[in-house]
XYZ file of N, CA, C and O in Angstrom:
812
model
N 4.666 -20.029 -25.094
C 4.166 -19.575 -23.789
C 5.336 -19.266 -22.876
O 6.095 -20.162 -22.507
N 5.481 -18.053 -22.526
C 6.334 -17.677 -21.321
C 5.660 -18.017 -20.028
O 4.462 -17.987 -19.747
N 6.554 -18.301 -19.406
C 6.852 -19.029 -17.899
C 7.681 -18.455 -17.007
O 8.750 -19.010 -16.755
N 7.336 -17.286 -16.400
C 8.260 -16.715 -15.548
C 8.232 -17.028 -13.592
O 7.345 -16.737 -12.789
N 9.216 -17.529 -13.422
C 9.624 -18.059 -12.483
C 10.180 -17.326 -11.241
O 11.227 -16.819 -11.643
N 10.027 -17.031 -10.019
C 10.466 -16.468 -9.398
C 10.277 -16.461 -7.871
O 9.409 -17.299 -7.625
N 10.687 -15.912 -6.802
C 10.853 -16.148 -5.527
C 10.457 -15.136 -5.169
O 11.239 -14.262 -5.543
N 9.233 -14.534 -4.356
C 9.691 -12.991 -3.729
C 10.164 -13.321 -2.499
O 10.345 -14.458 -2.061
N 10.412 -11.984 -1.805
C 11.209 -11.751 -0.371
C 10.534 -10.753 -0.008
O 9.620 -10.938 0.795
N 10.761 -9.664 -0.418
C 10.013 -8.962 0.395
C 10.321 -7.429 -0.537
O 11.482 -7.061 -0.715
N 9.260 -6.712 -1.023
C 9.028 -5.412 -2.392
C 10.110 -4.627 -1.639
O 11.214 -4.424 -2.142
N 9.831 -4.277 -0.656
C 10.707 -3.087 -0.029
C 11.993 -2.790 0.417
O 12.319 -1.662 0.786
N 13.175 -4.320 0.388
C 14.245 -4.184 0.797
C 15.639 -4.116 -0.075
O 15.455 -4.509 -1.228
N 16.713 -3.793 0.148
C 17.264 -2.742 -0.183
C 17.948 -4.194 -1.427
O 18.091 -5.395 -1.195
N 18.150 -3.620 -2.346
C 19.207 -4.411 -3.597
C 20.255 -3.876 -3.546
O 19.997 -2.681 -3.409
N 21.789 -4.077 -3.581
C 22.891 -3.808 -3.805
C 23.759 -3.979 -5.364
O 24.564 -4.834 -5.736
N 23.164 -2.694 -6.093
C 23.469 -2.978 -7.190
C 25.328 -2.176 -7.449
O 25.690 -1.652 -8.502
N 25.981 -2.278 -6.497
C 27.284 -1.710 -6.580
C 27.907 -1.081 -7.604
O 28.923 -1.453 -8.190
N 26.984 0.290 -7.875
C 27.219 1.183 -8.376
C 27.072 0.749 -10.381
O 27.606 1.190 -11.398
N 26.139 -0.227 -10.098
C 26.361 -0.670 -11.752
C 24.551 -0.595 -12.469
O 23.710 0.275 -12.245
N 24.429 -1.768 -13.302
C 23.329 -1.214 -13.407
C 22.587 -3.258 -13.521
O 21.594 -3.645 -14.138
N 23.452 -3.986 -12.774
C 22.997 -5.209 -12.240
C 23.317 -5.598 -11.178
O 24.354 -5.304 -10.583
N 22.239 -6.489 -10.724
C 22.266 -6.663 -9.341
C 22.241 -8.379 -9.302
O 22.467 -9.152 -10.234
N 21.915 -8.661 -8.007
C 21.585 -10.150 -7.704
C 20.644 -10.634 -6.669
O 20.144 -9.514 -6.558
N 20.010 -11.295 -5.866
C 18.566 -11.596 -5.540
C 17.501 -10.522 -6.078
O 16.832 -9.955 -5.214
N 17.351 -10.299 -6.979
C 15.757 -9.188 -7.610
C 15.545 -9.705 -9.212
O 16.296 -10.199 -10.053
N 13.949 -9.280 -9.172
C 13.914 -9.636 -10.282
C 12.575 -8.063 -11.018
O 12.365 -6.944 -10.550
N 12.240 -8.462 -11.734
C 11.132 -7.289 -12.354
C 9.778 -7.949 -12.527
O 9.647 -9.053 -13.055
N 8.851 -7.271 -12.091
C 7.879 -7.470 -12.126
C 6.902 -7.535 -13.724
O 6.520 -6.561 -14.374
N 6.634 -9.367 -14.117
C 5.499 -8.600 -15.356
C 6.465 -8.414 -16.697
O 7.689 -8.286 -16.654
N 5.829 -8.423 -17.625
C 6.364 -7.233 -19.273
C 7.258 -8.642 -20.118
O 7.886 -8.325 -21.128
N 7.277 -9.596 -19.840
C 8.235 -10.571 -20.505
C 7.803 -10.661 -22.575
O 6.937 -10.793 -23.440
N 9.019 -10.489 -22.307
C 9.155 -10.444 -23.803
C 9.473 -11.644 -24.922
O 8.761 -11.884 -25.897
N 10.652 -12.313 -24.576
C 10.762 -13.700 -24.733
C 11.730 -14.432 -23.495
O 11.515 -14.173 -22.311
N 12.652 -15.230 -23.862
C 13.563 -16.088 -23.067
C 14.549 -16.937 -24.163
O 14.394 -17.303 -25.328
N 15.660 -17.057 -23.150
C 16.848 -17.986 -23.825
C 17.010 -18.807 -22.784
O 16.426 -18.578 -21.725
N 17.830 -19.883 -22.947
C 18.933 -20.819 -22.192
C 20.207 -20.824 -22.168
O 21.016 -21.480 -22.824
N 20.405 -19.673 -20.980
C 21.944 -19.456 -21.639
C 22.522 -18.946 -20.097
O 21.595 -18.689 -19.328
N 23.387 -18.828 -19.732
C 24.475 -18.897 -18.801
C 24.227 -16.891 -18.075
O 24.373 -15.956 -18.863
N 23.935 -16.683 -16.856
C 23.889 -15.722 -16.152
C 24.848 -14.773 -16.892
O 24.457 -13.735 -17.426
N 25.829 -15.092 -16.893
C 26.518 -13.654 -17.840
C 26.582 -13.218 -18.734
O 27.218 -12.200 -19.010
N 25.406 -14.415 -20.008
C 25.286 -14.009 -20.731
C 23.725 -12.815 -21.310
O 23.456 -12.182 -22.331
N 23.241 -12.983 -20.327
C 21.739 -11.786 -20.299
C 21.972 -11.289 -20.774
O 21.986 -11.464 -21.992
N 22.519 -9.787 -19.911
C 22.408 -8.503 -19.939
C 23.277 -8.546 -21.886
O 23.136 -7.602 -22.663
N 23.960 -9.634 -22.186
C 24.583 -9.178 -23.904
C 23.002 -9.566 -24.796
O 22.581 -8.751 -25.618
N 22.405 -10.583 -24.579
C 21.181 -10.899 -24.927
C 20.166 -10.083 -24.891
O 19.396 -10.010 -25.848
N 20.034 -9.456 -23.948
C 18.617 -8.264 -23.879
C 19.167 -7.373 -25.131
O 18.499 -7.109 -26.131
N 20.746 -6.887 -24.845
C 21.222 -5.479 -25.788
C 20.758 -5.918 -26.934
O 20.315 -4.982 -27.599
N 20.641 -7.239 -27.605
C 20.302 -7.616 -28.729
C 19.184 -7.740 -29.444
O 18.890 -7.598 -30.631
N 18.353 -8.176 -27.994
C 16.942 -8.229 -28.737
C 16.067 -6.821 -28.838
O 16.146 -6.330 -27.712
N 15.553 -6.262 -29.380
C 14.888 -5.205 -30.284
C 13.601 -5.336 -29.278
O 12.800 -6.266 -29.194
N 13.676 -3.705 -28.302
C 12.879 -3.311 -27.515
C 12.784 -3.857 -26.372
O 11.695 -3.719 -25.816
N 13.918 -4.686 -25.610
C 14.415 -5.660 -24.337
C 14.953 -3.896 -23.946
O 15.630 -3.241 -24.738
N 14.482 -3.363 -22.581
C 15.122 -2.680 -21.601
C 15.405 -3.398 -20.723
O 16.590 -3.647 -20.945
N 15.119 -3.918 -19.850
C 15.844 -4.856 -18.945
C 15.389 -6.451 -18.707
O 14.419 -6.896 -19.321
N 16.093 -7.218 -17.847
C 15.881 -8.690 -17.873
C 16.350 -9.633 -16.325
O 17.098 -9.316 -15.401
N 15.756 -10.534 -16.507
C 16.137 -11.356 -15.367
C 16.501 -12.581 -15.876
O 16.053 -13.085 -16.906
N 17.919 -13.390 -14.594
C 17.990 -14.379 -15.338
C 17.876 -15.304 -13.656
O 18.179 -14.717 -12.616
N 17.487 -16.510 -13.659
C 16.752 -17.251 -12.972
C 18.066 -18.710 -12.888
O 19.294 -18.760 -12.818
N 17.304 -19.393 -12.926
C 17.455 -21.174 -12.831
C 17.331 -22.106 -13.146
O 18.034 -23.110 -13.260
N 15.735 -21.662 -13.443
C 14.861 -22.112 -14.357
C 15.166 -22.804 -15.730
O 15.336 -22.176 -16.775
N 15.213 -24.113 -15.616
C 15.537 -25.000 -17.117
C 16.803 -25.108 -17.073
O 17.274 -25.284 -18.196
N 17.817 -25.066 -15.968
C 19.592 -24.936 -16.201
C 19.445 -23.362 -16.345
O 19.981 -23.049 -15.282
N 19.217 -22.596 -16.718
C 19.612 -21.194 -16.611
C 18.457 -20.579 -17.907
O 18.270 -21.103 -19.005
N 17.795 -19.313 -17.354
C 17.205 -18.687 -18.239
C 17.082 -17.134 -17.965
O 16.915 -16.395 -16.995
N 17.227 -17.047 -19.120
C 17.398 -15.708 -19.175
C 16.183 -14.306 -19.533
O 16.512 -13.620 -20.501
N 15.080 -13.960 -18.932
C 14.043 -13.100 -19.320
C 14.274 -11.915 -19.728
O 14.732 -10.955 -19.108
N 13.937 -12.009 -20.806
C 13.833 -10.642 -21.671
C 12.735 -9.614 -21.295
O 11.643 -10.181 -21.260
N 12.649 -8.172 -20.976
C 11.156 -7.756 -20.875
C 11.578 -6.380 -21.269
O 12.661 -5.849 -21.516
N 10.264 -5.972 -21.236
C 10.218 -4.573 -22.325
C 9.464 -3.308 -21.108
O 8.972 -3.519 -19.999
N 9.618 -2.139 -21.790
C 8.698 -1.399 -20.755
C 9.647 -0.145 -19.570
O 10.411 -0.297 -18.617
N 9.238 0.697 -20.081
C 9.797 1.998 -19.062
C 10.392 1.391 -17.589
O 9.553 1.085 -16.742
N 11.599 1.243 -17.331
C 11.928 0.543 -15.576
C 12.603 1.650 -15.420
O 12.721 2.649 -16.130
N 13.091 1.310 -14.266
C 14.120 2.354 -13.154
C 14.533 1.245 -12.274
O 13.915 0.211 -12.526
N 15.518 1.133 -11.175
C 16.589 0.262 -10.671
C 15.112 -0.129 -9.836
O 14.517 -1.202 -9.928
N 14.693 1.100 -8.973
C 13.738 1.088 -8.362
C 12.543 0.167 -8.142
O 12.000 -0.029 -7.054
N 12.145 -0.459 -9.501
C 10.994 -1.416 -9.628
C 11.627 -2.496 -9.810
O 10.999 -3.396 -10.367
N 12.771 -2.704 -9.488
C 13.274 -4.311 -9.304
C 12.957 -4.580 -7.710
O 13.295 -3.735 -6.881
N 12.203 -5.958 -7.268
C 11.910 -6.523 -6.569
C 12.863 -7.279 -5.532
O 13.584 -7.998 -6.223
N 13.153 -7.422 -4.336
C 14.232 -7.833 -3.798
C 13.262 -9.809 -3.814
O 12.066 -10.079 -3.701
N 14.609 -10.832 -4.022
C 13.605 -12.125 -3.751
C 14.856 -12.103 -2.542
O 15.553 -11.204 -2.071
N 14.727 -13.835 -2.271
C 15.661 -15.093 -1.631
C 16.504 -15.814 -1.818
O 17.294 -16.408 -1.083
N 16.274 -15.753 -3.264
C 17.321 -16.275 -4.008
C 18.226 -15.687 -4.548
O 18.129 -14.861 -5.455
N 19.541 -16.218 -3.828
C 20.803 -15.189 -4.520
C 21.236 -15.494 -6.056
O 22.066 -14.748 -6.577
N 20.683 -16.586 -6.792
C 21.272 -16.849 -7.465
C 20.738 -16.289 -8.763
O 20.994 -16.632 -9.917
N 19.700 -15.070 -8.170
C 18.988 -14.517 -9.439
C 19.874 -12.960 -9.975
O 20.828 -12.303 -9.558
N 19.207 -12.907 -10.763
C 20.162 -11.923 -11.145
C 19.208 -11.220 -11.942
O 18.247 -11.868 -12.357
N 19.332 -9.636 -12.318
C 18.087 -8.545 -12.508
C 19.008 -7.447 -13.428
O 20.215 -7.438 -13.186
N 18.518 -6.568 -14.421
C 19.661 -5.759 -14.623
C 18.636 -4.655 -15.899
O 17.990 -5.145 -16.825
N 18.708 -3.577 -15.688
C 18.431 -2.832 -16.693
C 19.473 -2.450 -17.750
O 20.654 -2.791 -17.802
N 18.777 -1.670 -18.576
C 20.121 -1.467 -20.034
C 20.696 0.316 -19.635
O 21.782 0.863 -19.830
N 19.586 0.751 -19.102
C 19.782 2.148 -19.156
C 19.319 3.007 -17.963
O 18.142 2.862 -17.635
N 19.984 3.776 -17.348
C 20.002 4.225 -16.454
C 19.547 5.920 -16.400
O 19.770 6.822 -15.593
N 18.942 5.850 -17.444
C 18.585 7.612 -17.767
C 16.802 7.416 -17.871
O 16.211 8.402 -18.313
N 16.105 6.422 -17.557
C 14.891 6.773 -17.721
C 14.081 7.309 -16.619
O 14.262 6.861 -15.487
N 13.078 8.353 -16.867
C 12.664 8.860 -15.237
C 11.063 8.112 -15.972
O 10.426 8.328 -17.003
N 10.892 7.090 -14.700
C 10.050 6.700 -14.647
C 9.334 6.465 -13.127
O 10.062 6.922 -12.246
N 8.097 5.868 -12.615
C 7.973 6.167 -11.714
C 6.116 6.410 -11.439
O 5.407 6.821 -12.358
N 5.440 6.014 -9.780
C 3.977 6.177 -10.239
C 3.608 8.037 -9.764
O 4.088 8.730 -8.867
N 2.611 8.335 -10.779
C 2.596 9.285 -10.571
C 0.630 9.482 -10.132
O -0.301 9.430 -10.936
N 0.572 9.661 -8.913
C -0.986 9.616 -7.972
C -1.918 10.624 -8.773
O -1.252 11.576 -9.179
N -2.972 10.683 -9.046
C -4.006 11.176 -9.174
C -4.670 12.078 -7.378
O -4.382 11.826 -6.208
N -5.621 13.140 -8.012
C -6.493 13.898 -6.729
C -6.810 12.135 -5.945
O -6.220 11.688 -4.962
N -7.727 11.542 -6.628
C -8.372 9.990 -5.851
C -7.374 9.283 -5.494
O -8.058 8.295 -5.226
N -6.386 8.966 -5.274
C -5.246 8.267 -4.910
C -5.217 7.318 -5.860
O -4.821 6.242 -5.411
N -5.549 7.306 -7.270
C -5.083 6.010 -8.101
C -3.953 6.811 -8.998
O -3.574 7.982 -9.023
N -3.656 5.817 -9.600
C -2.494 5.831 -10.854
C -2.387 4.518 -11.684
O -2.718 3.369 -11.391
N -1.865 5.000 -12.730
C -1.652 3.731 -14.226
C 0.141 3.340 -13.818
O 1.108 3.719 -13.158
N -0.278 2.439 -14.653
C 1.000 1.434 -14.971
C 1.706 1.365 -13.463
O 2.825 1.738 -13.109
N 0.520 0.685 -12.641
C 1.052 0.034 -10.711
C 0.279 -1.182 -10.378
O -0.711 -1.535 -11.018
N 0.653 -1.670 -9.587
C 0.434 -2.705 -8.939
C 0.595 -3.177 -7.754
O 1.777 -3.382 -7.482
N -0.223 -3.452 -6.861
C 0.004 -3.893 -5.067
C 0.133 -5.616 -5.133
O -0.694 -6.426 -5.552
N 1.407 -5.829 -4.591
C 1.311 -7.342 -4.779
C 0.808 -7.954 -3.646
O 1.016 -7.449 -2.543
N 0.198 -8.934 -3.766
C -0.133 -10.303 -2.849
C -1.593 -9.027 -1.781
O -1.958 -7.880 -2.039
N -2.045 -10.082 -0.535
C -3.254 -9.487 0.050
C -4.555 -9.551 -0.781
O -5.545 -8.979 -0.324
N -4.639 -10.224 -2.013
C -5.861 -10.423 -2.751
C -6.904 -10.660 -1.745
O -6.550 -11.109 -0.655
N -8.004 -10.444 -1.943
C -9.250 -10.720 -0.821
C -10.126 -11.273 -2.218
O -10.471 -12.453 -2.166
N -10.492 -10.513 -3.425
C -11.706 -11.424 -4.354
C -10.974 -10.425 -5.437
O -10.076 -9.592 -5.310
N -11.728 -10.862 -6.523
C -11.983 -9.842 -8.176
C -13.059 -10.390 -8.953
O -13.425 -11.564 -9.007
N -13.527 -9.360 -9.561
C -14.500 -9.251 -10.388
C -14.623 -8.792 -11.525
O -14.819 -7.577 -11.490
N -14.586 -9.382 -12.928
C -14.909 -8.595 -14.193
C -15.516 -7.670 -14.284
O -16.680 -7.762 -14.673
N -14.882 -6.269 -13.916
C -15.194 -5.090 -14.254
C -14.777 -3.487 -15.115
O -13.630 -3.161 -14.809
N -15.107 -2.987 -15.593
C -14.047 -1.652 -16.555
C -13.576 -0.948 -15.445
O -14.226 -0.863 -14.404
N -12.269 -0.341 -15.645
C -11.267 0.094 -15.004
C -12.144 1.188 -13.827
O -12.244 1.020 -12.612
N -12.654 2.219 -14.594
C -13.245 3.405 -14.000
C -14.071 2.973 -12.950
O -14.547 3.873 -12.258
N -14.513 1.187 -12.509
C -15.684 0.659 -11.626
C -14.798 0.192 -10.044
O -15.137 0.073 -8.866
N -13.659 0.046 -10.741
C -12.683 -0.454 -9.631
C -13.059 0.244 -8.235
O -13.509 -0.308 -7.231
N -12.750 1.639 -8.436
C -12.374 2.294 -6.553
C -13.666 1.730 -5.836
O -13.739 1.123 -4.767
N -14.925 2.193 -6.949
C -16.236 1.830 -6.369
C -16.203 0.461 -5.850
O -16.596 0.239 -4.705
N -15.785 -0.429 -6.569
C -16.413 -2.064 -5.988
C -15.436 -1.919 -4.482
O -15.888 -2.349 -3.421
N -14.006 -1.233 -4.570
C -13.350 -1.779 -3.484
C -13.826 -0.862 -2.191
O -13.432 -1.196 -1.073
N -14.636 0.241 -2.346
C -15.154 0.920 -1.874
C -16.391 0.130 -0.776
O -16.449 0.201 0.452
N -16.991 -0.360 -1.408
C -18.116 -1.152 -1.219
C -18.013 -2.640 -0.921
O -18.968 -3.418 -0.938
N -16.612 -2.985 -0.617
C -16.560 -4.347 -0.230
C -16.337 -4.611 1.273
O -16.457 -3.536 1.860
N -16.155 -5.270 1.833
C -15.868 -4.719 3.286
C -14.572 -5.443 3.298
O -14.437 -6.550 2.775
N -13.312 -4.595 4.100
C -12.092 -5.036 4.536
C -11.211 -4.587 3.061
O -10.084 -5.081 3.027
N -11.560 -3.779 1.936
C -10.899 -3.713 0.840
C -10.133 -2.006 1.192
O -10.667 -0.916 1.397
N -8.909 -2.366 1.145
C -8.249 -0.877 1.509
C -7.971 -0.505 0.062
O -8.236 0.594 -0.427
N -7.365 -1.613 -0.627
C -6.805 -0.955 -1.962
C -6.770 -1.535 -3.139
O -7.237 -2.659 -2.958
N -6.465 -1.399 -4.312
C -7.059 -2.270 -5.372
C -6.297 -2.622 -6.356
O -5.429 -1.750 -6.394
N -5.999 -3.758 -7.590
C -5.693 -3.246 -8.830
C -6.403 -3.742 -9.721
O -7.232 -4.634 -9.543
N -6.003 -2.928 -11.299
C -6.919 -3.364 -11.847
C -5.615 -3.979 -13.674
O -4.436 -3.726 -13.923
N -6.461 -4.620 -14.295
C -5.754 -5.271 -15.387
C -6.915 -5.919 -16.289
O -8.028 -6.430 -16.169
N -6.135 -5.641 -17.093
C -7.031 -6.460 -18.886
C -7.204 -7.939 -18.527
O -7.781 -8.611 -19.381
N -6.736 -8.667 -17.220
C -7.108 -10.007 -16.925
C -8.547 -10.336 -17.341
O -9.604 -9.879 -16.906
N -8.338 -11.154 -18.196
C -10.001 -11.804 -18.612
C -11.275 -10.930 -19.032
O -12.493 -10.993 -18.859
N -10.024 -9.766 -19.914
C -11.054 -8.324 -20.445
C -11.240 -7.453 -19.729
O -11.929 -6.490 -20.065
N -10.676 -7.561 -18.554
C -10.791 -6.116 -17.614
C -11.283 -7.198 -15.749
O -12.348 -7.791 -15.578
N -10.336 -7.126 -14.894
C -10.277 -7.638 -13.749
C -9.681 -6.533 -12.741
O -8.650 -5.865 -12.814
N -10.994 -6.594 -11.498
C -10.258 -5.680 -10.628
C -9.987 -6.493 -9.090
O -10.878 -7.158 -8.562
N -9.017 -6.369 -8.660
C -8.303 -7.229 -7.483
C -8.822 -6.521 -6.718
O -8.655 -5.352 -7.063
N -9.530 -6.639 -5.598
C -9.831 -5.805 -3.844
C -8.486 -6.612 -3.295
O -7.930 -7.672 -3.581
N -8.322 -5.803 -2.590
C -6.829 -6.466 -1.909
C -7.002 -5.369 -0.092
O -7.335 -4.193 0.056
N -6.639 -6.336 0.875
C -6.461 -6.276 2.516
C -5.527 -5.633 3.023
O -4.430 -5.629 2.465
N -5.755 -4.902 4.260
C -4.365 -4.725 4.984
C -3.846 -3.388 4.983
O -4.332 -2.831 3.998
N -2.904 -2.403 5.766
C -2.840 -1.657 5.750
C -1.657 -1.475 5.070
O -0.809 -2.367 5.108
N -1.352 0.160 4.079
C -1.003 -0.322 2.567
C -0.631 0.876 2.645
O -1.124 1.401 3.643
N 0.187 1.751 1.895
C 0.669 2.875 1.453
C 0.781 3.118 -0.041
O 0.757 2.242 -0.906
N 0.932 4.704 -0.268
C 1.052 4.713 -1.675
C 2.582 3.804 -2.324
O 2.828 3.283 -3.412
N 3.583 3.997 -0.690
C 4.653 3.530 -1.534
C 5.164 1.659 -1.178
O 6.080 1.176 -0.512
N 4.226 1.145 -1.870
C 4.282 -0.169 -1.421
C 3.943 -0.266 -2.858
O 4.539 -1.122 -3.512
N 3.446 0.164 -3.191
C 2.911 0.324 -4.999
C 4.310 -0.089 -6.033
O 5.333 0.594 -6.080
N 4.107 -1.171 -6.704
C 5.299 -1.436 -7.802
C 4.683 -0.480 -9.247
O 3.555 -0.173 -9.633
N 5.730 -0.292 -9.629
C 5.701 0.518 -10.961
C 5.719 -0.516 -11.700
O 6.156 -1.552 -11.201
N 5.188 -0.519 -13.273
C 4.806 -2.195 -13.346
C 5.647 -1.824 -15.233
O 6.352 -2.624 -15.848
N 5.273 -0.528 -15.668
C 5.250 -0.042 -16.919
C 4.232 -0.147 -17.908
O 4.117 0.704 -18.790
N 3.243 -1.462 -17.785
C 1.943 -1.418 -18.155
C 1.598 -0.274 -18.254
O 1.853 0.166 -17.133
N 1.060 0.776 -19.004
C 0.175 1.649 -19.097
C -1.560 1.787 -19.168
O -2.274 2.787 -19.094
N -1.971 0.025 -19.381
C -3.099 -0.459 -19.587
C -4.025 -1.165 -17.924
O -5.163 -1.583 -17.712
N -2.841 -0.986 -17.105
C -2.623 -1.284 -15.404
C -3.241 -0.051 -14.691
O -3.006 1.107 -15.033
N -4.016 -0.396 -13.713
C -4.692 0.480 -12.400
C -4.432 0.472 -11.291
O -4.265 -0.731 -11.096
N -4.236 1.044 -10.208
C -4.144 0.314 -9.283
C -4.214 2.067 -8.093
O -4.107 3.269 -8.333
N -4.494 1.047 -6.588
C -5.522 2.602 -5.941
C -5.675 2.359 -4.768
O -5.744 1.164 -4.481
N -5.785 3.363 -3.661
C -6.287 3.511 -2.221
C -7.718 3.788 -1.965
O -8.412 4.796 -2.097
N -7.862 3.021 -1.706
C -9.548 3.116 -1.515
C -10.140 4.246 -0.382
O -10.352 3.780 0.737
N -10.344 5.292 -0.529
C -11.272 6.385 0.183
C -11.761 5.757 0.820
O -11.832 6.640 1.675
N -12.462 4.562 1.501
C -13.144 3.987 1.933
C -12.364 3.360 3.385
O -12.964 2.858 4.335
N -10.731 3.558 3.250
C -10.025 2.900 4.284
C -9.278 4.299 5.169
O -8.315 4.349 5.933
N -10.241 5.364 4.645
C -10.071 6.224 5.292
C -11.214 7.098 5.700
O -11.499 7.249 6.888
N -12.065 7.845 4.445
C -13.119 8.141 4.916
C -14.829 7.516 4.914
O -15.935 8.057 4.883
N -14.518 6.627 4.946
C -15.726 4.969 5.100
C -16.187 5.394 3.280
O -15.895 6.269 2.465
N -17.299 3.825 3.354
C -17.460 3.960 2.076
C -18.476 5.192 1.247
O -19.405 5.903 1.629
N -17.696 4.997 -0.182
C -18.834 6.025 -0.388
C -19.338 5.397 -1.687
O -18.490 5.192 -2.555
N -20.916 4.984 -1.995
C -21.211 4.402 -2.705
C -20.505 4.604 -4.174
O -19.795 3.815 -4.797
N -20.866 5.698 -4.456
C -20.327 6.561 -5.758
C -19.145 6.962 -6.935
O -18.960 7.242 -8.119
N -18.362 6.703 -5.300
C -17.016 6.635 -5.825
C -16.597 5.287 -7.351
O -16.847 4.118 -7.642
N -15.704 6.689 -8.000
C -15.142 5.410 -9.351
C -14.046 5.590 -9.348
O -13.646 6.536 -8.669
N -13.342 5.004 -9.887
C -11.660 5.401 -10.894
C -11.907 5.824 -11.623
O -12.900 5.459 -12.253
N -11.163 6.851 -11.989
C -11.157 7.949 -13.317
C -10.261 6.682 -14.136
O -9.255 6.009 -13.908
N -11.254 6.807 -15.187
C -10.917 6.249 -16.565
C -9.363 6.330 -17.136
O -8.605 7.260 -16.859
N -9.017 5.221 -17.965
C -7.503 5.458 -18.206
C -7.143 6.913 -19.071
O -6.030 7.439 -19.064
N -8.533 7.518 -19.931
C -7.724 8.347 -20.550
C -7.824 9.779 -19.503
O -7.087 10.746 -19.695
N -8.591 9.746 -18.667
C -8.873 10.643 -18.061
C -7.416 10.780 -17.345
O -6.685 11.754 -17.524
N -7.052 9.527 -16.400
C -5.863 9.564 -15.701
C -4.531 10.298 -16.252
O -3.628 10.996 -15.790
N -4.908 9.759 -17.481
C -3.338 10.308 -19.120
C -3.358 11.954 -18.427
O -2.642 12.666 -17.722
N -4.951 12.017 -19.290
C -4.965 13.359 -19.422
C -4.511 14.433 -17.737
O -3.852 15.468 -17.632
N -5.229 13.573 -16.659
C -4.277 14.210 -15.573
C -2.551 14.578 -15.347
O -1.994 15.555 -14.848
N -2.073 13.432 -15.903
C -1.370 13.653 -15.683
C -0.512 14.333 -16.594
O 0.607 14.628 -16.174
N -0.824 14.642 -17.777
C -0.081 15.729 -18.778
C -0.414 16.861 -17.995
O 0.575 17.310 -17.416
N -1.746 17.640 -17.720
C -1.953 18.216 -16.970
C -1.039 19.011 -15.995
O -0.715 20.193 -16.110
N -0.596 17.920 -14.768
C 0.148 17.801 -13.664
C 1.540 18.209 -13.949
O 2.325 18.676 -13.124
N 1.839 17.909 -15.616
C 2.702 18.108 -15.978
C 3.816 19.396 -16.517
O 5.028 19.546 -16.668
N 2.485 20.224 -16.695
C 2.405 21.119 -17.777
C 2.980 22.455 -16.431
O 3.132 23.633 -16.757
């Protein structure tokens, strides 16, 4: 069982990764792959080793640990915490990754942290609707939690408050409803539908 440990501070403030491709108070959101016990400088040689580790965090946790995790990043989706003594670092600096919005304001592989208000076991495509229809729900996410869980979440929220998570199996959305009131009807377009938008978008 992985145990990932961590402090936030605050999603939006600035990391000083001095021109390299590690930093110190941030960590990554999610994707853990395994863990060691081993000394802060030794990570970033540990991730290169383990087979499908793109980037990692190393913590405090147990005398020192080191998180391995997997999954499309960019410097970008590292998290600023409080603790200086953490340390965050990708392997590669050439991936364009990043959320990319749908017409409905959702997108895959994101996440809005903290502001939970309730969730409910529901399939992805039911999400916008429930948060639609809840009262005080601006925005949402959704996850395979307990077979499919969608978070209503509070507060006034932007697209770019949104963490890139790399999950591809992840939802997450502005509720029409915190702008043009509710509308019963409203859904999330389905994950393959979203794919297919966005090849689309692409093309």
């Amino acid at each position: 069982m992985i145990v990932n440990v961590f402090i936030l501070g605050c999603v939006r403030c600035d990391i000083n990764w001095n021109g390299t491709l590690e930093a110190l108070a941030c960590d990554f959101f999610q994707n853990d792959l395994s863990d060691a016990r081993i000394p802060s400088d030794l990570c970033r040689g540990k991730c290169a080793q383990t087979p499908n580790c793109t980037h990692y965090t190393w913590t405090k946790y147990s005398e020192g640990t080191c998180w391995m995790k997997f999954g499309l990043v960019c410097k970008s989706n590292a998290i600023h915490t409080n603790d200086s003594s953490m340390l965050c670092g990708i392997m590669d600096n050439t991936t364009e990754c990043g959320i990319h919005w749908n017409e409905n304001n959702s997108a895959i592989a994101c996440y809005f942290p903290g502001n939970d208000m309730s969730n409910v076991q529901i399939a992805s495509d039911l999400c916008a609707g429930q948060c639609a229809q809840t009262s005080g729900c601006t925005h949402f996410a959704w996850s395979v939690y307990m077979g499919g869980t969608c978070w209503m979440k509070s507060g006034m929220v932007s697209k770019d408050d949104a963490i890139y998570t790399g999950d591809m199996k992840m939802v997450c959305g502005i509720s029409h409803a915190s702008s043009l009131g509710a509308v019963a009807g409203t859904t999330t377009p389905s994950l393959p539908h979203i794919r297919s938008a966005l090849v689309s978008s692409s093309v």
